Amino acid sequence: MLGMGLVVNDFIGRIKWRNILAYNPVEYFVLILAASGVIISLILGIQSLYRWLIDQRNRKKWVKQTVLSSTKE
């Protein structure tokens, strides 16, 4: 079995951390690749959520300002 399956199968159920010590260089590369993918996904998800919340807040301010400016005339 090649690819991510080399590492992912070790993390199903209870994690046996001793297995990591027996990895070969390819498995270490896959482990680092998988961990970096998870970290990047989390960072992008948090960043998108933060940006969405700011956009929602700014949109409410804009709508409030637009409605008030149109009723003043």
PDB file with one MODEL, atoms N, CA, C and O in Angstrom:
MODEL        1
ATOM      1  N   MET A   1       0.851  -1.176   0.000  1.00  0.00           N
ATOM      2  CA  MET A   1       0.000   0.000   0.000  1.00  0.00           C
ATOM      3  C   MET A   1       0.899   1.242   0.000  1.00  0.00           C
ATOM      4  O   MET A   1       1.783   1.381   0.845  1.00  0.00           O
ATOM      5  N   LEU A   2       0.662   2.122  -0.940  1.00  0.00           N
ATOM      6  CA  LEU A   2       1.504   3.314  -1.060  1.00  0.00           C
ATOM      7  C   LEU A   2       0.695   4.578  -0.786  1.00  0.00           C
ATOM      8  O   LEU A   2      -0.536   4.554  -0.759  1.00  0.00           O
ATOM      9  N   GLY A   3       1.398   5.661  -0.587  1.00  0.00           N
ATOM     10  CA  GLY A   3       0.751   6.956  -0.406  1.00  0.00           C
ATOM     11  C   GLY A   3       0.360   7.213   1.033  1.00  0.00           C
ATOM     12  O   GLY A   3       1.017   6.758   1.969  1.00  0.00           O
ATOM     13  N   MET A   4      -0.740   7.963   1.189  1.00  0.00           N
ATOM     14  CA  MET A   4      -1.190   8.361   2.519  1.00  0.00           C
ATOM     15  C   MET A   4      -1.595   7.167   3.374  1.00  0.00           C
ATOM     16  O   MET A   4      -1.562   7.242   4.602  1.00  0.00           O
ATOM     17  N   GLY A   5      -1.978   6.060   2.728  1.00  0.00           N
ATOM     18  CA  GLY A   5      -2.373   4.874   3.471  1.00  0.00           C
ATOM     19  C   GLY A   5      -1.264   4.339   4.356  1.00  0.00           C
ATOM     20  O   GLY A   5      -1.534   3.658   5.346  1.00  0.00           O
ATOM     21  N   LEU A   6      -0.009   4.640   4.012  1.00  0.00           N
ATOM     22  CA  LEU A   6       1.117   4.200   4.834  1.00  0.00           C
ATOM     23  C   LEU A   6       1.020   4.768   6.247  1.00  0.00           C
ATOM     24  O   LEU A   6       1.352   4.085   7.216  1.00  0.00           O
ATOM     25  N   VAL A   7       0.578   5.980   6.364  1.00  0.00           N
ATOM     26  CA  VAL A   7       0.562   6.667   7.645  1.00  0.00           C
ATOM     27  C   VAL A   7      -0.836   6.690   8.247  1.00  0.00           C
ATOM     28  O   VAL A   7      -0.988   6.538   9.460  1.00  0.00           O
ATOM     29  N   VAL A   8      -1.841   6.876   7.434  1.00  0.00           N
ATOM     30  CA  VAL A   8      -3.206   7.051   7.927  1.00  0.00           C
ATOM     31  C   VAL A   8      -3.688   5.827   8.691  1.00  0.00           C
ATOM     32  O   VAL A   8      -4.385   5.968   9.696  1.00  0.00           O
ATOM     33  N   ASN A   9      -3.339   4.653   8.245  1.00  0.00           N
ATOM     34  CA  ASN A   9      -3.783   3.432   8.924  1.00  0.00           C
ATOM     35  C   ASN A   9      -3.251   3.337  10.354  1.00  0.00           C
ATOM     36  O   ASN A   9      -3.884   2.713  11.205  1.00  0.00           O
ATOM     37  N   ASP A  10      -2.102   3.945  10.626  1.00  0.00           N
ATOM     38  CA  ASP A  10      -1.554   3.923  11.984  1.00  0.00           C
ATOM     39  C   ASP A  10      -2.326   4.834  12.931  1.00  0.00           C
ATOM     40  O   ASP A  10      -2.203   4.700  14.148  1.00  0.00           O
ATOM     41  N   PHE A  11      -3.117   5.755  12.395  1.00  0.00           N
ATOM     42  CA  PHE A  11      -3.827   6.713  13.232  1.00  0.00           C
ATOM     43  C   PHE A  11      -5.317   6.407  13.346  1.00  0.00           C
ATOM     44  O   PHE A  11      -6.095   7.260  13.773  1.00  0.00           O
ATOM     45  N   ILE A  12      -5.714   5.208  12.972  1.00  0.00           N
ATOM     46  CA  ILE A  12      -7.096   4.779  13.145  1.00  0.00           C
ATOM     47  C   ILE A  12      -7.207   4.110  14.503  1.00  0.00           C
ATOM     48  O   ILE A  12      -6.415   3.229  14.837  1.00  0.00           O
ATOM     49  N   GLY A  13      -8.188   4.528  15.282  1.00  0.00           N
ATOM     50  CA  GLY A  13      -8.363   3.962  16.625  1.00  0.00           C
ATOM     51  C   GLY A  13      -7.357   4.545  17.600  1.00  0.00           C
ATOM     52  O   GLY A  13      -7.005   5.722  17.520  1.00  0.00           O
ATOM     53  N   ARG A  14      -6.902   3.714  18.517  1.00  0.00           N
ATOM     54  CA  ARG A  14      -5.885   4.177  19.473  1.00  0.00           C
ATOM     55  C   ARG A  14      -4.555   4.333  18.764  1.00  0.00           C
ATOM     56  O   ARG A  14      -4.115   3.439  18.042  1.00  0.00           O
ATOM     57  N   ILE A  15      -3.926   5.463  18.973  1.00  0.00           N
ATOM     58  CA  ILE A  15      -2.669   5.764  18.288  1.00  0.00           C
ATOM     59  C   ILE A  15      -1.517   5.104  19.033  1.00  0.00           C
ATOM     60  O   ILE A  15      -1.357   5.288  20.240  1.00  0.00           O
ATOM     61  N   LYS A  16      -0.725   4.342  18.309  1.00  0.00           N
ATOM     62  CA  LYS A  16       0.470   3.717  18.874  1.00  0.00           C
ATOM     63  C   LYS A  16       1.667   4.554  18.428  1.00  0.00           C
ATOM     64  O   LYS A  16       2.166   4.399  17.313  1.00  0.00           O
ATOM     65  N   TRP A  17       2.120   5.441  19.311  1.00  0.00           N
ATOM     66  CA  TRP A  17       3.172   6.381  18.959  1.00  0.00           C
ATOM     67  C   TRP A  17       4.504   5.678  18.692  1.00  0.00           C
ATOM     68  O   TRP A  17       5.379   6.245  18.038  1.00  0.00           O
ATOM     69  N   ARG A  18       4.664   4.464  19.184  1.00  0.00           N
ATOM     70  CA  ARG A  18       5.896   3.714  18.944  1.00  0.00           C
ATOM     71  C   ARG A  18       6.064   3.376  17.455  1.00  0.00           C
ATOM     72  O   ARG A  18       7.188   3.218  16.978  1.00  0.00           O
ATOM     73  N   ASN A  19       4.960   3.266  16.731  1.00  0.00           N
ATOM     74  CA  ASN A  19       5.045   2.951  15.300  1.00  0.00           C
ATOM     75  C   ASN A  19       5.771   4.033  14.519  1.00  0.00           C
ATOM     76  O   ASN A  19       6.411   3.748  13.506  1.00  0.00           O
ATOM     77  N   ILE A  20       5.674   5.267  14.982  1.00  0.00           N
ATOM     78  CA  ILE A  20       6.312   6.379  14.267  1.00  0.00           C
ATOM     79  C   ILE A  20       7.828   6.220  14.263  1.00  0.00           C
ATOM     80  O   ILE A  20       8.489   6.612  13.301  1.00  0.00           O
ATOM     81  N   LEU A  21       8.381   5.652  15.327  1.00  0.00           N
ATOM     82  CA  LEU A  21       9.835   5.481  15.397  1.00  0.00           C
ATOM     83  C   LEU A  21      10.355   4.489  14.355  1.00  0.00           C
ATOM     84  O   LEU A  21      11.528   4.525  13.983  1.00  0.00           O
ATOM     85  N   ALA A  22       9.482   3.614  13.893  1.00  0.00           N
ATOM     86  CA  ALA A  22       9.904   2.591  12.927  1.00  0.00           C
ATOM     87  C   ALA A  22       9.645   3.004  11.474  1.00  0.00           C
ATOM     88  O   ALA A  22       9.833   2.190  10.571  1.00  0.00           O
ATOM     89  N   TYR A  23       9.227   4.227  11.230  1.00  0.00           N
ATOM     90  CA  TYR A  23       8.941   4.675   9.863  1.00  0.00           C
ATOM     91  C   TYR A  23      10.224   4.768   9.051  1.00  0.00           C
ATOM     92  O   TYR A  23      11.301   5.020   9.591  1.00  0.00           O
ATOM     93  N   ASN A  24      10.092   4.562   7.751  1.00  0.00           N
ATOM     94  CA  ASN A  24      11.219   4.789   6.843  1.00  0.00           C
ATOM     95  C   ASN A  24      11.110   6.225   6.312  1.00  0.00           C
ATOM     96  O   ASN A  24      10.113   6.892   6.588  1.00  0.00           O
ATOM     97  N   PRO A  25      12.089   6.717   5.568  1.00  0.00           N
ATOM     98  CA  PRO A  25      12.058   8.112   5.103  1.00  0.00           C
ATOM     99  C   PRO A  25      10.814   8.480   4.294  1.00  0.00           C
ATOM    100  O   PRO A  25      10.317   9.601   4.409  1.00  0.00           O
ATOM    101  N   VAL A  26      10.310   7.565   3.489  1.00  0.00           N
ATOM    102  CA  VAL A  26       9.116   7.860   2.694  1.00  0.00           C
ATOM    103  C   VAL A  26       7.912   8.067   3.607  1.00  0.00           C
ATOM    104  O   VAL A  26       7.103   8.964   3.374  1.00  0.00           O
ATOM    105  N   GLU A  27       7.792   7.249   4.637  1.00  0.00           N
ATOM    106  CA  GLU A  27       6.669   7.380   5.563  1.00  0.00           C
ATOM    107  C   GLU A  27       6.773   8.671   6.370  1.00  0.00           C
ATOM    108  O   GLU A  27       5.754   9.297   6.661  1.00  0.00           O
ATOM    109  N   TYR A  28       7.989   9.079   6.734  1.00  0.00           N
ATOM    110  CA  TYR A  28       8.154  10.375   7.407  1.00  0.00           C
ATOM    111  C   TYR A  28       7.725  11.519   6.492  1.00  0.00           C
ATOM    112  O   TYR A  28       7.081  12.470   6.934  1.00  0.00           O
ATOM    113  N   PHE A  29       8.083  11.420   5.224  1.00  0.00           N
ATOM    114  CA  PHE A  29       7.672  12.445   4.263  1.00  0.00           C
ATOM    115  C   PHE A  29       6.154  12.511   4.164  1.00  0.00           C
ATOM    116  O   PHE A  29       5.577  13.598   4.149  1.00  0.00           O
ATOM    117  N   VAL A  30       5.506  11.353   4.097  1.00  0.00           N
ATOM    118  CA  VAL A  30       4.047  11.311   4.017  1.00  0.00           C
ATOM    119  C   VAL A  30       3.424  11.867   5.293  1.00  0.00           C
ATOM    120  O   VAL A  30       2.422  12.581   5.236  1.00  0.00           O
ATOM    121  N   LEU A  31       4.014  11.541   6.446  1.00  0.00           N
ATOM    122  CA  LEU A  31       3.509  12.060   7.723  1.00  0.00           C
ATOM    123  C   LEU A  31       3.591  13.582   7.765  1.00  0.00           C
ATOM    124  O   LEU A  31       2.633  14.244   8.166  1.00  0.00           O
ATOM    125  N   ILE A  32       4.719  14.136   7.358  1.00  0.00           N
ATOM    126  CA  ILE A  32       4.883  15.594   7.328  1.00  0.00           C
ATOM    127  C   ILE A  32       3.921  16.221   6.329  1.00  0.00           C
ATOM    128  O   ILE A  32       3.337  17.272   6.594  1.00  0.00           O
ATOM    129  N   LEU A  33       3.759  15.579   5.190  1.00  0.00           N
ATOM    130  CA  LEU A  33       2.840  16.080   4.172  1.00  0.00           C
ATOM    131  C   LEU A  33       1.395  16.086   4.678  1.00  0.00           C
ATOM    132  O   LEU A  33       0.666  17.054   4.466  1.00  0.00           O
ATOM    133  N   ALA A  34       0.990  15.021   5.338  1.00  0.00           N
ATOM    134  CA  ALA A  34      -0.380  14.935   5.869  1.00  0.00           C
ATOM    135  C   ALA A  34      -0.595  15.962   6.978  1.00  0.00           C
ATOM    136  O   ALA A  34      -1.627  16.631   7.014  1.00  0.00           O
ATOM    137  N   ALA A  35       0.376  16.088   7.879  1.00  0.00           N
ATOM    138  CA  ALA A  35       0.250  17.057   8.981  1.00  0.00           C
ATOM    139  C   ALA A  35       0.201  18.482   8.442  1.00  0.00           C
ATOM    140  O   ALA A  35      -0.593  19.295   8.916  1.00  0.00           O
ATOM    141  N   SER A  36       1.041  18.793   7.456  1.00  0.00           N
ATOM    142  CA  SER A  36       1.022  20.148   6.902  1.00  0.00           C
ATOM    143  C   SER A  36      -0.289  20.420   6.184  1.00  0.00           C
ATOM    144  O   SER A  36      -0.778  21.549   6.211  1.00  0.00           O
ATOM    145  N   GLY A  37      -0.872  19.409   5.542  1.00  0.00           N
ATOM    146  CA  GLY A  37      -2.166  19.586   4.884  1.00  0.00           C
ATOM    147  C   GLY A  37      -3.264  19.906   5.887  1.00  0.00           C
ATOM    148  O   GLY A  37      -4.109  20.767   5.641  1.00  0.00           O
ATOM    149  N   VAL A  38      -3.249  19.212   7.014  1.00  0.00           N
ATOM    150  CA  VAL A  38      -4.246  19.481   8.053  1.00  0.00           C
ATOM    151  C   VAL A  38      -4.056  20.881   8.622  1.00  0.00           C
ATOM    152  O   VAL A  38      -5.028  21.610   8.819  1.00  0.00           O
ATOM    153  N   ILE A  39      -2.825  21.255   8.884  1.00  0.00           N
ATOM    154  CA  ILE A  39      -2.545  22.585   9.453  1.00  0.00           C
ATOM    155  C   ILE A  39      -2.954  23.686   8.472  1.00  0.00           C
ATOM    156  O   ILE A  39      -3.584  24.664   8.871  1.00  0.00           O
ATOM    157  N   ILE A  40      -2.607  23.537   7.217  1.00  0.00           N
ATOM    158  CA  ILE A  40      -2.971  24.544   6.208  1.00  0.00           C
ATOM    159  C   ILE A  40      -4.484  24.639   6.070  1.00  0.00           C
ATOM    160  O   ILE A  40      -5.026  25.736   5.930  1.00  0.00           O
ATOM    161  N   SER A  41      -5.165  23.511   6.108  1.00  0.00           N
ATOM    162  CA  SER A  41      -6.633  23.520   6.024  1.00  0.00           C
ATOM    163  C   SER A  41      -7.247  24.258   7.201  1.00  0.00           C
ATOM    164  O   SER A  41      -8.184  25.037   7.027  1.00  0.00           O
ATOM    165  N   LEU A  42      -6.728  24.020   8.389  1.00  0.00           N
ATOM    166  CA  LEU A  42      -7.238  24.722   9.569  1.00  0.00           C
ATOM    167  C   LEU A  42      -6.999  26.227   9.467  1.00  0.00           C
ATOM    168  O   LEU A  42      -7.890  27.023   9.767  1.00  0.00           O
ATOM    169  N   ILE A  43      -5.814  26.609   9.051  1.00  0.00           N
ATOM    170  CA  ILE A  43      -5.494  28.037   8.924  1.00  0.00           C
ATOM    171  C   ILE A  43      -6.410  28.699   7.898  1.00  0.00           C
ATOM    172  O   ILE A  43      -6.953  29.772   8.156  1.00  0.00           O
ATOM    173  N   LEU A  44      -6.585  28.069   6.738  1.00  0.00           N
ATOM    174  CA  LEU A  44      -7.450  28.649   5.713  1.00  0.00           C
ATOM    175  C   LEU A  44      -8.906  28.703   6.156  1.00  0.00           C
ATOM    176  O   LEU A  44      -9.613  29.660   5.840  1.00  0.00           O
ATOM    177  N   GLY A  45      -9.362  27.685   6.884  1.00  0.00           N
ATOM    178  CA  GLY A  45     -10.729  27.682   7.389  1.00  0.00           C
ATOM    179  C   GLY A  45     -10.968  28.792   8.396  1.00  0.00           C
ATOM    180  O   GLY A  45     -11.981  29.488   8.330  1.00  0.00           O
ATOM    181  N   ILE A  46     -10.041  28.959   9.327  1.00  0.00           N
ATOM    182  CA  ILE A  46     -10.168  30.022  10.334  1.00  0.00           C
ATOM    183  C   ILE A  46     -10.096  31.385   9.663  1.00  0.00           C
ATOM    184  O   ILE A  46     -10.854  32.290  10.011  1.00  0.00           O
ATOM    185  N   GLN A  47      -9.190  31.538   8.703  1.00  0.00           N
ATOM    186  CA  GLN A  47      -9.059  32.809   7.987  1.00  0.00           C
ATOM    187  C   GLN A  47     -10.340  33.136   7.217  1.00  0.00           C
ATOM    188  O   GLN A  47     -10.784  34.285   7.214  1.00  0.00           O
ATOM    189  N   SER A  48     -10.927  32.148   6.575  1.00  0.00           N
ATOM    190  CA  SER A  48     -12.163  32.379   5.816  1.00  0.00           C
ATOM    191  C   SER A  48     -13.314  32.731   6.745  1.00  0.00           C
ATOM    192  O   SER A  48     -14.109  33.619   6.435  1.00  0.00           O
ATOM    193  N   LEU A  49     -13.413  32.057   7.867  1.00  0.00           N
ATOM    194  CA  LEU A  49     -14.459  32.362   8.836  1.00  0.00           C
ATOM    195  C   LEU A  49     -14.308  33.778   9.382  1.00  0.00           C
ATOM    196  O   LEU A  49     -15.289  34.510   9.510  1.00  0.00           O
ATOM    197  N   TYR A  50     -13.075  34.158   9.701  1.00  0.00           N
ATOM    198  CA  TYR A  50     -12.805  35.504  10.201  1.00  0.00           C
ATOM    199  C   TYR A  50     -13.173  36.548   9.150  1.00  0.00           C
ATOM    200  O   TYR A  50     -13.812  37.551   9.468  1.00  0.00           O
ATOM    201  N   ARG A  51     -12.774  36.318   7.905  1.00  0.00           N
ATOM    202  CA  ARG A  51     -13.074  37.256   6.809  1.00  0.00           C
ATOM    203  C   ARG A  51     -14.584  37.365   6.590  1.00  0.00           C
ATOM    204  O   ARG A  51     -15.099  38.457   6.350  1.00  0.00           O
ATOM    205  N   TRP A  52     -15.294  36.233   6.672  1.00  0.00           N
ATOM    206  CA  TRP A  52     -16.737  36.216   6.486  1.00  0.00           C
ATOM    207  C   TRP A  52     -17.426  37.019   7.591  1.00  0.00           C
ATOM    208  O   TRP A  52     -18.359  37.773   7.315  1.00  0.00           O
ATOM    209  N   LEU A  53     -16.975  36.864   8.840  1.00  0.00           N
ATOM    210  CA  LEU A  53     -17.568  37.617   9.951  1.00  0.00           C
ATOM    211  C   LEU A  53     -17.351  39.120   9.775  1.00  0.00           C
ATOM    212  O   LEU A  53     -18.258  39.913  10.028  1.00  0.00           O
ATOM    213  N   ILE A  54     -16.167  39.507   9.348  1.00  0.00           N
ATOM    214  CA  ILE A  54     -15.891  40.932   9.116  1.00  0.00           C
ATOM    215  C   ILE A  54     -16.757  41.462   7.977  1.00  0.00           C
ATOM    216  O   ILE A  54     -17.294  42.566   8.069  1.00  0.00           O
ATOM    217  N   ASP A  55     -16.897  40.683   6.905  1.00  0.00           N
ATOM    218  CA  ASP A  55     -17.747  41.102   5.780  1.00  0.00           C
ATOM    219  C   ASP A  55     -19.199  41.246   6.205  1.00  0.00           C
ATOM    220  O   ASP A  55     -19.878  42.181   5.780  1.00  0.00           O
ATOM    221  N   GLN A  56     -19.683  40.334   7.037  1.00  0.00           N
ATOM    222  CA  GLN A  56     -21.061  40.425   7.526  1.00  0.00           C
ATOM    223  C   GLN A  56     -21.258  41.689   8.348  1.00  0.00           C
ATOM    224  O   GLN A  56     -22.262  42.385   8.199  1.00  0.00           O
ATOM    225  N   ARG A  57     -20.299  41.980   9.215  1.00  0.00           N
ATOM    226  CA  ARG A  57     -20.380  43.188  10.047  1.00  0.00           C
ATOM    227  C   ARG A  57     -20.353  44.442   9.180  1.00  0.00           C
ATOM    228  O   ARG A  57     -21.142  45.362   9.397  1.00  0.00           O
ATOM    229  N   ASN A  58     -19.455  44.484   8.203  1.00  0.00           N
ATOM    230  CA  ASN A  58     -19.365  45.658   7.324  1.00  0.00           C
ATOM    231  C   ASN A  58     -20.623  45.804   6.466  1.00  0.00           C
ATOM    232  O   ASN A  58     -21.053  46.924   6.190  1.00  0.00           O
ATOM    233  N   ARG A  59     -21.212  44.692   6.047  1.00  0.00           N
ATOM    234  CA  ARG A  59     -22.427  44.739   5.244  1.00  0.00           C
ATOM    235  C   ARG A  59     -23.576  45.321   6.061  1.00  0.00           C
ATOM    236  O   ARG A  59     -24.368  46.110   5.545  1.00  0.00           O
ATOM    237  N   LYS A  60     -23.668  44.937   7.328  1.00  0.00           N
ATOM    238  CA  LYS A  60     -24.729  45.489   8.185  1.00  0.00           C
ATOM    239  C   LYS A  60     -24.551  46.993   8.365  1.00  0.00           C
ATOM    240  O   LYS A  60     -25.521  47.750   8.326  1.00  0.00           O
ATOM    241  N   LYS A  61     -23.303  47.419   8.561  1.00  0.00           N
ATOM    242  CA  LYS A  61     -23.039  48.853   8.690  1.00  0.00           C
ATOM    243  C   LYS A  61     -23.420  49.590   7.403  1.00  0.00           C
ATOM    244  O   LYS A  61     -24.016  50.666   7.445  1.00  0.00           O
ATOM    245  N   TRP A  62     -23.065  48.993   6.257  1.00  0.00           N
ATOM    246  CA  TRP A  62     -23.341  49.628   4.980  1.00  0.00           C
ATOM    247  C   TRP A  62     -24.846  49.733   4.746  1.00  0.00           C
ATOM    248  O   TRP A  62     -25.332  50.774   4.305  1.00  0.00           O
ATOM    249  N   VAL A  63     -25.588  48.660   5.041  1.00  0.00           N
ATOM    250  CA  VAL A  63     -27.042  48.678   4.847  1.00  0.00           C
ATOM    251  C   VAL A  63     -27.663  49.724   5.758  1.00  0.00           C
ATOM    252  O   VAL A  63     -28.541  50.474   5.334  1.00  0.00           O
ATOM    253  N   LYS A  64     -27.217  49.779   6.996  1.00  0.00           N
ATOM    254  CA  LYS A  64     -27.763  50.761   7.944  1.00  0.00           C
ATOM    255  C   LYS A  64     -27.490  52.180   7.453  1.00  0.00           C
ATOM    256  O   LYS A  64     -28.368  53.041   7.508  1.00  0.00           O
ATOM    257  N   GLN A  65     -26.284  52.417   6.977  1.00  0.00           N
ATOM    258  CA  GLN A  65     -25.928  53.747   6.478  1.00  0.00           C
ATOM    259  C   GLN A  65     -26.708  54.075   5.207  1.00  0.00           C
ATOM    260  O   GLN A  65     -27.147  55.213   5.035  1.00  0.00           O
ATOM    261  N   THR A  66     -26.886  53.120   4.330  1.00  0.00           N
ATOM    262  CA  THR A  66     -27.598  53.346   3.071  1.00  0.00           C
ATOM    263  C   THR A  66     -29.068  53.647   3.330  1.00  0.00           C
ATOM    264  O   THR A  66     -29.632  54.549   2.710  1.00  0.00           O
ATOM    265  N   VAL A  67     -29.687  52.912   4.229  1.00  0.00           N
ATOM    266  CA  VAL A  67     -31.093  53.127   4.537  1.00  0.00           C
ATOM    267  C   VAL A  67     -31.267  54.489   5.190  1.00  0.00           C
ATOM    268  O   VAL A  67     -32.211  55.208   4.865  1.00  0.00           O
ATOM    269  N   LEU A  68     -30.384  54.856   6.098  1.00  0.00           N
ATOM    270  CA  LEU A  68     -30.500  56.145   6.770  1.00  0.00           C
ATOM    271  C   LEU A  68     -30.276  57.303   5.784  1.00  0.00           C
ATOM    272  O   LEU A  68     -30.970  58.317   5.861  1.00  0.00           O
ATOM    273  N   SER A  69     -29.324  57.163   4.870  1.00  0.00           N
ATOM    274  CA  SER A  69     -29.042  58.252   3.943  1.00  0.00           C
ATOM    275  C   SER A  69     -30.172  58.404   2.919  1.00  0.00           C
ATOM    276  O   SER A  69     -30.401  59.510   2.429  1.00  0.00           O
ATOM    277  N   SER A  70     -30.881  57.324   2.586  1.00  0.00           N
ATOM    278  CA  SER A  70     -31.956  57.431   1.624  1.00  0.00           C
ATOM    279  C   SER A  70     -33.225  57.991   2.259  1.00  0.00           C
ATOM    280  O   SER A  70     -34.066  58.535   1.544  1.00  0.00           O
ATOM    281  N   THR A  71     -33.391  57.877   3.566  1.00  0.00           N
ATOM    282  CA  THR A  71     -34.606  58.393   4.218  1.00  0.00           C
ATOM    283  C   THR A  71     -34.430  59.848   4.624  1.00  0.00           C
ATOM    284  O   THR A  71     -35.423  60.490   4.964  1.00  0.00           O
ATOM    285  N   LYS A  72     -33.236  60.399   4.609  1.00  0.00           N
ATOM    286  CA  LYS A  72     -33.022  61.781   4.988  1.00  0.00           C
ATOM    287  C   LYS A  72     -33.519  62.752   3.935  1.00  0.00           C
ATOM    288  O   LYS A  72     -33.802  63.906   4.257  1.00  0.00           O
ATOM    289  N   GLU A  73     -33.634  62.324   2.692  1.00  0.00           N
ATOM    290  CA  GLU A  73     -34.013  63.231   1.610  1.00  0.00           C
ATOM    291  C   GLU A  73     -35.419  63.651   1.681  1.00  0.00           C
ATOM    292  O   GLU A  73     -35.878  64.416   0.833  1.00  0.00           O
TER     293      GLU A  73
ENDMDL
END
